[in-house]
Short mmCIF file of C-alpha atoms and ligand atoms in Angstrom, two decimals:
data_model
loop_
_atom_site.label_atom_id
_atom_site.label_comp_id
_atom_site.label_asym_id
_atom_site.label_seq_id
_atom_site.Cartn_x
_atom_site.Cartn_y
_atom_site.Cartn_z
CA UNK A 1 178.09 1.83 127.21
CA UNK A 2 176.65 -1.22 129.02
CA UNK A 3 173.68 -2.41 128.28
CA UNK A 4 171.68 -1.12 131.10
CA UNK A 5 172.77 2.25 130.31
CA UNK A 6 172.02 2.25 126.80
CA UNK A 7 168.71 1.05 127.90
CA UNK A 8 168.16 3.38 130.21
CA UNK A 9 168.88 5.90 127.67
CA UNK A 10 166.43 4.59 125.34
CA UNK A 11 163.61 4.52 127.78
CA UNK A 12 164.77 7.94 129.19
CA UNK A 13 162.31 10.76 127.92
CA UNK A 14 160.11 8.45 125.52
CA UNK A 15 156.73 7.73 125.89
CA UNK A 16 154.79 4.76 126.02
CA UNK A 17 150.92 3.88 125.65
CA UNK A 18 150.03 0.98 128.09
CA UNK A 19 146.85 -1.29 127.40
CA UNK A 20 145.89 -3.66 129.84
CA UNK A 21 144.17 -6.58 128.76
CA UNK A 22 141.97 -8.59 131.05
CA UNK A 23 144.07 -11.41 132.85
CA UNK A 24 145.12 -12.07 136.05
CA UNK A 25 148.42 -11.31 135.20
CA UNK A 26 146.94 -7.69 134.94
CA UNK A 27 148.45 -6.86 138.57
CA UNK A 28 152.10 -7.29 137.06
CA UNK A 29 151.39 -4.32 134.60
CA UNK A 30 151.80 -1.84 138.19
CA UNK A 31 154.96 -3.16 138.36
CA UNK A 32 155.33 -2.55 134.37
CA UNK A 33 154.45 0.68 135.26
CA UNK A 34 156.32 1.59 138.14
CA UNK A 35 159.93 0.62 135.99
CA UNK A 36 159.20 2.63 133.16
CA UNK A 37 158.35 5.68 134.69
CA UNK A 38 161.30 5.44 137.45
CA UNK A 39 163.09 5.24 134.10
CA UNK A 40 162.11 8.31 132.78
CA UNK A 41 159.36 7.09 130.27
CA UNK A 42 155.84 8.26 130.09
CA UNK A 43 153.39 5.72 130.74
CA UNK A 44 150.05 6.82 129.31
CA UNK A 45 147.35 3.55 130.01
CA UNK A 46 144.17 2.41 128.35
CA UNK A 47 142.04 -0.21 130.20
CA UNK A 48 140.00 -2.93 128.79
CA UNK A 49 136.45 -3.81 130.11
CA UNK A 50 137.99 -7.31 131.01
CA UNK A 51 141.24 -5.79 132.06
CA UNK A 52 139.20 -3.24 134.40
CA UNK A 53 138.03 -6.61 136.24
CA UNK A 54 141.57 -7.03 137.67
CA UNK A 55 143.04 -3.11 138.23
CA UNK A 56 141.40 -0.28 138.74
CA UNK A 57 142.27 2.29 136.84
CA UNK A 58 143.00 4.45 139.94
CA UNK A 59 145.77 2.28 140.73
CA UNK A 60 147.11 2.68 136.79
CA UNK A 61 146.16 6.42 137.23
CA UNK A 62 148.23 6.60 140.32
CA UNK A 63 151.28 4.79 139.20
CA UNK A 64 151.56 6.87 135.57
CA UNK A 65 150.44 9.95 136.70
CA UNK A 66 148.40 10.30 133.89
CA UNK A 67 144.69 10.30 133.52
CA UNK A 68 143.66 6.89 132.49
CA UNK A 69 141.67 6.05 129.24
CA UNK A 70 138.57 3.36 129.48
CA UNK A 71 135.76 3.26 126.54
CA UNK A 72 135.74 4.49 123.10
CA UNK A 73 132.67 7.32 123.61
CA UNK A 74 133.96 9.52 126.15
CA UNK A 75 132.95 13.04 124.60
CA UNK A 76 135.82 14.45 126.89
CA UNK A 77 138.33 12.49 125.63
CA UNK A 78 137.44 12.84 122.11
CA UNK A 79 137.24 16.72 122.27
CA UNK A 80 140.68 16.83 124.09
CA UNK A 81 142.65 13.94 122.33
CA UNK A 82 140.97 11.81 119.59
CA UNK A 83 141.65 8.09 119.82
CA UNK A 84 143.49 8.56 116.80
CA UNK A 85 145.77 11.50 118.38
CA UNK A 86 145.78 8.75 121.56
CA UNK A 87 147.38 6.06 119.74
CA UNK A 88 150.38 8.32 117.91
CA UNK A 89 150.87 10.33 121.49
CA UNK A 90 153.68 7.60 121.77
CA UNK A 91 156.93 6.17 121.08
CA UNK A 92 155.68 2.50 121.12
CA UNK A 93 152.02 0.82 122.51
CA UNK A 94 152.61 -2.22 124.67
CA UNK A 95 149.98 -4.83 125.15
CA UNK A 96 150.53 -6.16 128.78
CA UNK A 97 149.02 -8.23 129.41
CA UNK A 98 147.96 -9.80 126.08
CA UNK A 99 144.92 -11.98 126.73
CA UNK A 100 144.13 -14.45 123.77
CA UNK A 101 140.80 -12.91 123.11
CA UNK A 102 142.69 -9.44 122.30
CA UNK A 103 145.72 -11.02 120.00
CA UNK A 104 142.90 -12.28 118.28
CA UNK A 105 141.24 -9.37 117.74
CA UNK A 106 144.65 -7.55 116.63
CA UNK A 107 145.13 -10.56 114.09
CA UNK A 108 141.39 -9.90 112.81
CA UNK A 109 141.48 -6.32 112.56
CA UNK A 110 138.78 -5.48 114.91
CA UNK A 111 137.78 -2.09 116.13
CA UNK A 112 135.38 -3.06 118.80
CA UNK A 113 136.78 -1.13 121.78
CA UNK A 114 139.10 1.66 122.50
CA UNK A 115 141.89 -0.72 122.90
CA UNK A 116 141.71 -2.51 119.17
CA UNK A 117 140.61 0.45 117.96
CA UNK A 118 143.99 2.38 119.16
CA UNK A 119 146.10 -0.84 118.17
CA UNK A 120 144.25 -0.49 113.99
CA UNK A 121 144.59 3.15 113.79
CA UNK A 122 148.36 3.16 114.90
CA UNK A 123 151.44 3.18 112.91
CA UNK A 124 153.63 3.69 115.85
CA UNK A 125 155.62 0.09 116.73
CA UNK A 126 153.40 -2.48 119.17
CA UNK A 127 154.80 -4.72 121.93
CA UNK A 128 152.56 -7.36 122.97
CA UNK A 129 153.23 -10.10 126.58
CA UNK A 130 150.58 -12.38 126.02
CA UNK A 131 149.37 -14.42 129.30
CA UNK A 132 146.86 -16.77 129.51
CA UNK A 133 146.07 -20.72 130.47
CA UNK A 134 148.06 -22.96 128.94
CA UNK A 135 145.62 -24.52 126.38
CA UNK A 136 144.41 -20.91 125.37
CA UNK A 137 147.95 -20.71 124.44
CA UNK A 138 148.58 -23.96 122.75
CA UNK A 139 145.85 -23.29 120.86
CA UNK A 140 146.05 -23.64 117.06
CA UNK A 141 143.62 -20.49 117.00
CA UNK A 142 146.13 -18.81 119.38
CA UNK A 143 149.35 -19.96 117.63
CA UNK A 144 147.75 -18.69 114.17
CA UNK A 145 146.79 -14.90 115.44
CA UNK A 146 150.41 -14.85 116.96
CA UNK A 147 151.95 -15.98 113.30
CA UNK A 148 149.79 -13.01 111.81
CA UNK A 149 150.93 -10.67 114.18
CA UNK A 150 154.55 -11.29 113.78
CA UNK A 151 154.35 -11.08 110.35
CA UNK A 152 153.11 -7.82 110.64
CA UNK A 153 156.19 -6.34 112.82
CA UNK A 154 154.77 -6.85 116.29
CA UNK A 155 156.64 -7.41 118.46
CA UNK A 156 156.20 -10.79 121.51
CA UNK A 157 157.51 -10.55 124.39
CA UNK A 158 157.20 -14.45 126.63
CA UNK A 159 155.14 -15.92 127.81
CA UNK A 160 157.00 -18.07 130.45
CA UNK A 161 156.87 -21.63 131.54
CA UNK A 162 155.24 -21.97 134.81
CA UNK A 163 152.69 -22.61 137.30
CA UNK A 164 149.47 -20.80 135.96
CA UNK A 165 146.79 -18.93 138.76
CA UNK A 166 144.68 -22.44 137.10
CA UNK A 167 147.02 -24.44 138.98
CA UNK A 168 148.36 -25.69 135.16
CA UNK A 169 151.79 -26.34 134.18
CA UNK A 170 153.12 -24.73 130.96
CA UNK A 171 153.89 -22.00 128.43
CA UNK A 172 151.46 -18.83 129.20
CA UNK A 173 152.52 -16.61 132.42
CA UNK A 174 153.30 -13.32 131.57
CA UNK A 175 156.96 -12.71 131.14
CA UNK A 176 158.31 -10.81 134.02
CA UNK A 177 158.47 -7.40 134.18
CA UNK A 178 161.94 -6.58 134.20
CA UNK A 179 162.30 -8.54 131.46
CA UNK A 180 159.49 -6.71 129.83
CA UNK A 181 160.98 -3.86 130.39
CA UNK A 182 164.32 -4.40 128.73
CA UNK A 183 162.29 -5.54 125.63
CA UNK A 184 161.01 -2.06 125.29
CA UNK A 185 164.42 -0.49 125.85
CA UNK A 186 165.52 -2.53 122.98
CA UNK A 187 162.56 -1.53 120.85
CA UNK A 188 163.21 1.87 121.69
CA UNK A 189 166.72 1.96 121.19
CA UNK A 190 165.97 1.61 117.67
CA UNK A 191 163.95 4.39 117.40
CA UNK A 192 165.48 7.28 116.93
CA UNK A 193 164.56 10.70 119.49
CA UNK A 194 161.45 11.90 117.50
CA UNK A 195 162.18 15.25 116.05
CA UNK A 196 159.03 16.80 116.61
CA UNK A 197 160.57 20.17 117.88
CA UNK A 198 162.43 20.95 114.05
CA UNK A 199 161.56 24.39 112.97
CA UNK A 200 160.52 25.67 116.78
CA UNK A 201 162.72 28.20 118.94
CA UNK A 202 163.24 27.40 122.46
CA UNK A 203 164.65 29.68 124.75
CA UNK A 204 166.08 28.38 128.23
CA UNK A 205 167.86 30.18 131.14
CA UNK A 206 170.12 28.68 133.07
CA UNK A 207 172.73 28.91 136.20
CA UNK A 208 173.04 31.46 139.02
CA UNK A 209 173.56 35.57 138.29
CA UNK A 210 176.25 37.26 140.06
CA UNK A 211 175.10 40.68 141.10
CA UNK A 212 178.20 42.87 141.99
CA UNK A 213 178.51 44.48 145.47
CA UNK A 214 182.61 45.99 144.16
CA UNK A 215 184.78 44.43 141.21
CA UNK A 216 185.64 41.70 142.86
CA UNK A 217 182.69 40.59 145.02
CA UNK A 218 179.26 39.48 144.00
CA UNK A 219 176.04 38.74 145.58
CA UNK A 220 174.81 34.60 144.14
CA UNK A 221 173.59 31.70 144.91
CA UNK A 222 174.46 27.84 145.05
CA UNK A 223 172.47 27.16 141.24
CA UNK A 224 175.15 24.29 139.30
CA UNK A 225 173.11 25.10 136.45
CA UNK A 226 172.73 21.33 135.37
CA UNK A 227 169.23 21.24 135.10
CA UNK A 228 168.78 23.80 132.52
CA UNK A 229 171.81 22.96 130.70
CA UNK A 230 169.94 19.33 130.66
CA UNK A 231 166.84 20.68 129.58
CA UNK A 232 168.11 22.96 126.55
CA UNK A 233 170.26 19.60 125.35
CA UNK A 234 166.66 17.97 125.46
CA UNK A 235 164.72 20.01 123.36
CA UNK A 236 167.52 20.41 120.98
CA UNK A 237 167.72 16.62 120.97
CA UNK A 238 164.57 16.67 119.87
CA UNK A 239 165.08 19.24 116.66
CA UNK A 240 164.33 22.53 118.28
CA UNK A 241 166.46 25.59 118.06
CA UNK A 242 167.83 26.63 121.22
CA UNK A 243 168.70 29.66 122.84
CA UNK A 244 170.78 28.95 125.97
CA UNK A 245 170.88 32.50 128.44
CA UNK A 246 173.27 31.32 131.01
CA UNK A 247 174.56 32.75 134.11
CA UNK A 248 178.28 31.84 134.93
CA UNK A 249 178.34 28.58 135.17
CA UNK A 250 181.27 25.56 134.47
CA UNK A 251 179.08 23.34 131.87
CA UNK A 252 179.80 23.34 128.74
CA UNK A 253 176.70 23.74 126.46
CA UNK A 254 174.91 20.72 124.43
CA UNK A 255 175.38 20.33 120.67
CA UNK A 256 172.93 22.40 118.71
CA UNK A 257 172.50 24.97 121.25
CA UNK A 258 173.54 28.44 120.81
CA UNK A 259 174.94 29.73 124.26
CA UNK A 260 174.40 33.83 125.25
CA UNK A 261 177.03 34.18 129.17
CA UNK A 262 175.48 36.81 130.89
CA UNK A 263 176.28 37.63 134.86
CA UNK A 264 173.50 39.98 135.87
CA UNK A 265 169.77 39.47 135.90
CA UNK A 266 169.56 42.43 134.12
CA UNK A 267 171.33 41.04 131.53
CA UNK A 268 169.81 38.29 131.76
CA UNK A 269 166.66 39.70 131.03
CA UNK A 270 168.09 41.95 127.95
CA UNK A 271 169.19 38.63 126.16
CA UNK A 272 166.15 36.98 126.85
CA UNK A 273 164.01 39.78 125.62
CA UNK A 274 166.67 40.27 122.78
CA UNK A 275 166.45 36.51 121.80
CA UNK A 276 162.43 36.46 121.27
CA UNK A 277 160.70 35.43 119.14
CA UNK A 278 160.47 32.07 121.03
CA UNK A 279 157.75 29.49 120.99
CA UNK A 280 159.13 27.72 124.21
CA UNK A 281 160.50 29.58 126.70
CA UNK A 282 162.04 27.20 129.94
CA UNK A 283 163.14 29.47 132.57
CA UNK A 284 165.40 27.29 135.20
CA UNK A 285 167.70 29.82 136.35
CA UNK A 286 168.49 30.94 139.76
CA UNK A 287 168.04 34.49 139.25
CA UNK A 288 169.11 37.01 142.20
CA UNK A 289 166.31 38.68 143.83
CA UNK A 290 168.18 41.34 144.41
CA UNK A 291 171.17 43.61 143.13
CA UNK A 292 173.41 46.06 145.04
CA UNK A 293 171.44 49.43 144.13
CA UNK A 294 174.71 50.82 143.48
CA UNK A 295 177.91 48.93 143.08
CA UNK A 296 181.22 50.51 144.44
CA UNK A 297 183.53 51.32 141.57
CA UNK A 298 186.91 50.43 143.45
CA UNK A 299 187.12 47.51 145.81
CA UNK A 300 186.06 48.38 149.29
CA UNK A 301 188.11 48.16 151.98
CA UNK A 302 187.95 47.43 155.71
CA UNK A 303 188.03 50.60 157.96
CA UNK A 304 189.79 49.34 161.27
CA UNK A 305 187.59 49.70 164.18
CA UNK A 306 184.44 50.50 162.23
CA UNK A 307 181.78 48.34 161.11
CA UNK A 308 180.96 47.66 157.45
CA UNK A 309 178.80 49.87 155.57
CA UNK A 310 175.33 47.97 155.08
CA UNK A 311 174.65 47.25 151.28
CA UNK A 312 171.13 48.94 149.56
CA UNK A 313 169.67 46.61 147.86
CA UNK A 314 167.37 47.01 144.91
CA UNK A 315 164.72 44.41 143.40
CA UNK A 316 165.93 42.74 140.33
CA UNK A 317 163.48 42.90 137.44
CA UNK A 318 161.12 39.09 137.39
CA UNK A 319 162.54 37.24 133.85
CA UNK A 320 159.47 34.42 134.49
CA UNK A 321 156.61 37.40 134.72
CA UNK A 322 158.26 40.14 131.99
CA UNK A 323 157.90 37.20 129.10
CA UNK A 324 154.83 35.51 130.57
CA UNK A 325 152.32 38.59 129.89
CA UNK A 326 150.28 38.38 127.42
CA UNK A 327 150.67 40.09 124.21
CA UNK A 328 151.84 39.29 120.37
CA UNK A 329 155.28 37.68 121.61
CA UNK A 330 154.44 35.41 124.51
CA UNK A 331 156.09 32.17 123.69
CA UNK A 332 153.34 29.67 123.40
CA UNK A 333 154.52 27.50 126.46
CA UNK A 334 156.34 29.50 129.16
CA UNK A 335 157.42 26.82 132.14
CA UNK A 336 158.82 28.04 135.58
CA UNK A 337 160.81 26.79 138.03
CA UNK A 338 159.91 26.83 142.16
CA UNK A 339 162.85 26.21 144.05
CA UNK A 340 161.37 26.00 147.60
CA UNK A 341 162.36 24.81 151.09
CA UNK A 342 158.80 24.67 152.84
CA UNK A 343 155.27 24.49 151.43
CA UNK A 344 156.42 23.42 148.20
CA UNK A 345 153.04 22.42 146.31
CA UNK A 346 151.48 25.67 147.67
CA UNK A 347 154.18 28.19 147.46
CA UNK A 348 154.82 26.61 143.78
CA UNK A 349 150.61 26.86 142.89
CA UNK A 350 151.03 30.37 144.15
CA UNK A 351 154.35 31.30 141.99
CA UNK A 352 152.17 29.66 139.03
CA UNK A 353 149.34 32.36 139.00
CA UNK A 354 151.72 35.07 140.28
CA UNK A 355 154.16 34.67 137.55
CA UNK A 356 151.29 33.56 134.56
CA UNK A 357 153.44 30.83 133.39
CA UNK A 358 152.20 28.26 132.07
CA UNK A 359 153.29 25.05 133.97
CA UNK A 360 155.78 25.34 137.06
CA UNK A 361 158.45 22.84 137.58
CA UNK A 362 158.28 22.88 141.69
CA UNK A 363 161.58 21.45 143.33
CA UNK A 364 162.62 20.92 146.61
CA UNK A 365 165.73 22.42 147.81
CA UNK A 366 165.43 21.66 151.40
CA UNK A 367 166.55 18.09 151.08
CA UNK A 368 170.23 17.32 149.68
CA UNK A 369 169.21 14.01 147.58
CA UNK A 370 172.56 13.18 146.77
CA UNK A 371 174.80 14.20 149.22
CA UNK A 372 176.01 17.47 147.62
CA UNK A 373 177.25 19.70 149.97
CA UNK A 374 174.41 22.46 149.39
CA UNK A 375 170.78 22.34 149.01
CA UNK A 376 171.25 23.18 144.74
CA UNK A 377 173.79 21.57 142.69
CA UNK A 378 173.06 18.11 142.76
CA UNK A 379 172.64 15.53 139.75
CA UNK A 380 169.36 14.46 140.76
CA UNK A 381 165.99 16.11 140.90
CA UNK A 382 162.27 14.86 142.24
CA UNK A 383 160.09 17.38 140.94
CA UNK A 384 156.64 17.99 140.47
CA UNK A 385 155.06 19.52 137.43
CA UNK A 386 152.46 22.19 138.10
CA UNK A 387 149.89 23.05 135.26
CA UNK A 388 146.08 24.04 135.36
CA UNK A 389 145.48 21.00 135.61
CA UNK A 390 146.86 20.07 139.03
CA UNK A 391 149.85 18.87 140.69
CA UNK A 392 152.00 15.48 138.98
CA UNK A 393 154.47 14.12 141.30
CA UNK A 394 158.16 12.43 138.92
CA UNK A 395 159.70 9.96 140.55
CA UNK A 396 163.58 10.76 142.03
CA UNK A 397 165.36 11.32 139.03
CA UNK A 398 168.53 11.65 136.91
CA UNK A 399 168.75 16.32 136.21
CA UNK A 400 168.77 14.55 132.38
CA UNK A 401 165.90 12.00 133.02
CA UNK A 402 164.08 14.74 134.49
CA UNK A 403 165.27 16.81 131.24
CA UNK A 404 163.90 14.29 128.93
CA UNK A 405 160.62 14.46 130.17
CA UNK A 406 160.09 17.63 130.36
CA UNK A 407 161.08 18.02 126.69
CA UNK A 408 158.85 15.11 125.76
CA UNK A 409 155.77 16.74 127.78
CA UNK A 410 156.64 20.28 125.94
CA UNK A 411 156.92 18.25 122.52
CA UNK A 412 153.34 16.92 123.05
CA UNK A 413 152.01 20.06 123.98
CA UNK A 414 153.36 21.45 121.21
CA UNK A 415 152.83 19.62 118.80
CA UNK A 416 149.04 19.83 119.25
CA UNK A 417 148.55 16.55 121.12
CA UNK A 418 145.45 18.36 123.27
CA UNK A 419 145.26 16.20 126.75
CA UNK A 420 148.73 18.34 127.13
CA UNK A 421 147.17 21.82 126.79
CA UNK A 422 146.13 22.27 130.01
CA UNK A 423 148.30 25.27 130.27
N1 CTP B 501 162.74 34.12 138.08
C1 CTP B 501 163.00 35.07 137.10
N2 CTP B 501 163.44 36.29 137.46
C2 CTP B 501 163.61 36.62 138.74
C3 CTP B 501 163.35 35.64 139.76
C4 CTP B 501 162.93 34.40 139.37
O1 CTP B 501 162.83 34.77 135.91
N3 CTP B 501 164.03 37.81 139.07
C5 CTP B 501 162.22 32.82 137.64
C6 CTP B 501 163.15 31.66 137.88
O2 CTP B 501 163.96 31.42 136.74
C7 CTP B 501 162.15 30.53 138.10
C8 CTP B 501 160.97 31.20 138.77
O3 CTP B 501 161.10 32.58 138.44
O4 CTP B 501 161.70 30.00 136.88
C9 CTP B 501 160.88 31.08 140.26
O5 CTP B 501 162.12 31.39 140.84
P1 CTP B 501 162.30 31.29 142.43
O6 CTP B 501 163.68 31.71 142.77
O7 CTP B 501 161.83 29.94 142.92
O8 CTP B 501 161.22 32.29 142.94
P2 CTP B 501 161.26 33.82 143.18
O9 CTP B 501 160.47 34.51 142.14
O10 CTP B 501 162.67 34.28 143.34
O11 CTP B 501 160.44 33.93 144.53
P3 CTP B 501 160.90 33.59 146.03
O12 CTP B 501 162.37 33.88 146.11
O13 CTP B 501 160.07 34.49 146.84
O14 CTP B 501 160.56 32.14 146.25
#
C-alpha cells in the first residue's frame, strides 16, 4: 500500500478534536480542516479567546460541520458533553496553531480555559504545530516548555523556516498543512480502530430485492449494494456484531459479519425481524416498493397479436417504519437511507418523521458522480446526514469513507458521548 493510501486509511473514519490557538497562522487551520474531513475524519474544534481574534468560529463551524466549542461555562455544553467527555470524543487532539503562550501552559499544567483544560484532562494522544515570531520561538522559555512536552509523548509538528507576518526571518511559521496532515495520518496509523462497538449487535440491510413477476423474471432496481456492505464492514471493524440482511447482490461480505441472502422484501423483513434483538439497526437497502400481488407459477408467454396482461401490484411491507416503532425491541439507533432525485433535503426531512428513524442518510441519485452507467451503483457517495438536529452536508466521498463515518458517528452515539444524541 503506498503511503498515501495507508494514510488515507488511517485518517478515514477517525476523529479528531481541533484547538485553535490565537496566531495569525490561525487562517491555515480552514485549510487543516478542509483535508481532514475530505479525508473522511471528523473534525470537532475548540476555539481560544486569542484564537477567536483570527477565525470565527462560524467559519470552523462551517468547514467541520460540527458545532464549535468556545469557553469552559457553557451550561449547554456541559449538560450535553462534559469537557471531560469533549476531550476523549477523539482519536487524537491537535493543537494548530500552537501559540507560545498555550505550549506553555500545556508544559505548566494549567487549566485556565476550555482549551488547557481539554489538553490536562485527556489521555487520548496530542499533536501540537506551534507558530509564532521568531524570538518567541528561540526563546529559552519556549525551547524548555517544548522539551517538557516531548518528554511527555506529544507530539511537534514544524515550525518552518520563513518569512514571518512580522516581516522576520526564521524558524516559527506554521508547518503547512498538508504536511500537517500527513503527521496525523501517521499518528493515527498507529492507533488501532477503537473497538468501542464490542459486545453491541448491529443489524444492516443491504442490496436490491427481486420481487418475482414468473420464475424467471423479477421486478428490481439498480442498488450495487456497496454502501451497506461498507457500512456493516465498519461497524464490525469497530467490534460490533453484525447482522448483514442482503438482497442478491455480487459482494462478498466483510470479516466478522454474519451474512442472511434473502430476494424478497418480505423476506427481507422476516430476517430482520428474526435477527432482533439489535442495538443498531442501518437500513441501506433498496427495497422494492412493490411486489407482483400474485406471481405466475409457470413462465408467461407471449400471446401473438395480443397485448400483455398488465401486472397487479401490491405494496411491499416498510422494513425502516416496522423496526422504528416504538416498543421494548426498537434498536437504540435506527438510521435510514433517502435515495432521492429532486428535493433531496426536504423529501429526506419528510422520510425522517414518516419513517421515525432516527437519523436519515439522504443521497442523491440524480447525479452519476462517477460515471457509472446508472444513477445507483457507484463507488462514491456525497451524502447528508439527517438527525433532529438538522441537516450536515459530507464532503464527496469514497462508499467506505462514507462507511467509516457513519460507524464512527453511531460509535459516539452509542457509546454515550451526548452532543451525538440528537436522535
Ligand atoms: N425501506 C424499507 N422498506 C421499504 C422501503 C424502504 O425499509 N419497503 C427503507 C430503505 O432501506 C431506506 C428508507 O426506507 O432506508 C428509504 O428508502 P427509499 O427507497 O428512499 O424510500 P421509500 O420509502 O421507498 O419512499 P419513496 O420511494 O417514495 O421515495
Amino acid at each position: 500500500m503506498s503511503a498515501a493510501a495507508s494514510g488515507a486509511v488511517a485518517l478515514d473514519g477517525r476523529r479528531v478534536l481541533l484547538i485553535v490557538s490565537g496566531g495569525i497562522a490561525a487562517y491555515k487551520s480552514l485549510e487543516l480542516i478542509r483535508l481532514l474531513t475530505g479525508a473522511g475524519t471528523g473534525v470537532r474544534c475548540v476555539l481560544t479567546d486569542a484564537g477567536g481574534q483570527f477565525v470565527t468560529p462560524l467559519s470552523l463551524q462551517a468547514l467541520s460541520g460540527e458545532p464549535v466549542h468556545t469557553t469552559l461555562w457553557s451550561l449547554t455544553d456541559e449538560s450535553e458533553m462534559g469537557h471531560i467527555a469533549l476531550s476523549r470524543s477523539a482519536d487524537l487532539v491537535v493543537v494548530c496553531p500552537a501559540s507560545a503562550d498555550i505550549l506553555a501552559r500545556m508544559a505548566h499544567g494549567l487549566a485556565s480555559d476550555l482549551a488547557t483544560t481539554l489538553l490536562l484532562a485527556t489521555d487520548t494522544p496530542v499533536l501540537v504545530a506551534p507558530a509564532m515570531n521568531v524570538r518567541m520561538w528561540q526563546h529559552p522559555a519556549t525551547q524548555a516548555n517544548l522539551a517538557t512536552l516531548r518528554a511527555r509523548g506529544i507530539t511537534v509538528v514544524g515550525p518552518d523556516d520563513g518569512v514571518m507576518a512580522c516581516n522576520e526571518f526564521g524558524p516559527g511559521r506554521l508547518a503547512e498543512p498538508p504536511v500537517i496532515l500527513a503527521a496525523i495520518a501517521a499518528l493515527l496509523a498507529r492507533e488501532p480502530v477503537p473497538q468501542d462497538l464490542a459486545g453491541r449487535h448491529a443489524l444492516v440491510t443491504a442490496g436490491p430485492t427481486h420481487e418475482p413477476i414468473d420464475p424467471v423474471r423479477y421486478l428490481a432496481n439498480r442498488s450495487s449494494g456497496r454502501q451497506g456492505y461498507a457500512i456493516a464492514g465498519a461497524l464490525a471493524a469497530r467490534g460490533a456484531r453484525v447482522t448483514l440482511v442482503s438482497g442478491p447482490v455480487n459482494l462478498d461480505p466483510s470479516p466478522g459479519t454474519t451474512r442472511i441472502a434473502v430476494e424478497t422484501a418480505q423476506e427481507m423483513l422476516a430476517a430482520c425481524e428474526a435477527a432482533m434483538p439489535a442495538d443498531i439497526a442501518v437500513l441501506t437497502a433498496a427495497v422494492a416498493d412493490w411486489r407482483v400481488d400474485v406471481p405466475a407459477a409457470s413462465k408467461l408467454k407471449k400471446q401473438p397479436g395480443r397485448s400483455p396482461a398488465p401486472l397487479a401490484l401490491t405494496l411491499n411491507p416498510d422494513i425502516l417504519a416496522t423496526l422504528s416503532r416504538p416498543g421494548p425491541s426498537r434498536p437504540k439507533l435506527v438510521v435510514g437511507f433517502a435515495a432521492e432525485t429532486d428535493d433531496l433535503l426536504s423529501n429526506a426531512v419528510a422520510k425522517r418523521a414518516a419513517k421515525g428513524c432516527d437519523w436519515i442518510v439522504a443521497n442523491d441519485v440524480g447525479q452519476p458522480l462517477d460515471g457509472s452507467p446508472g444513477i445507483m451503483g457507484g463507488t462514491h457517495n456525497e451524502v447528508q446526514l439527517i438527525t433532529a438536529a438538522g441537516a450536515e452536508a459530507w464532503p464527496h466521498l469514497d462508499k467506505h469513507e462514507v462507511a467509516a463515518r457513519l460507524a464512527a458517528r453511531i460509535a459516539a452515539f452509542i457509546t454515550g458521548d451526548r452532543s451525538e444524541t440528537h436522535a
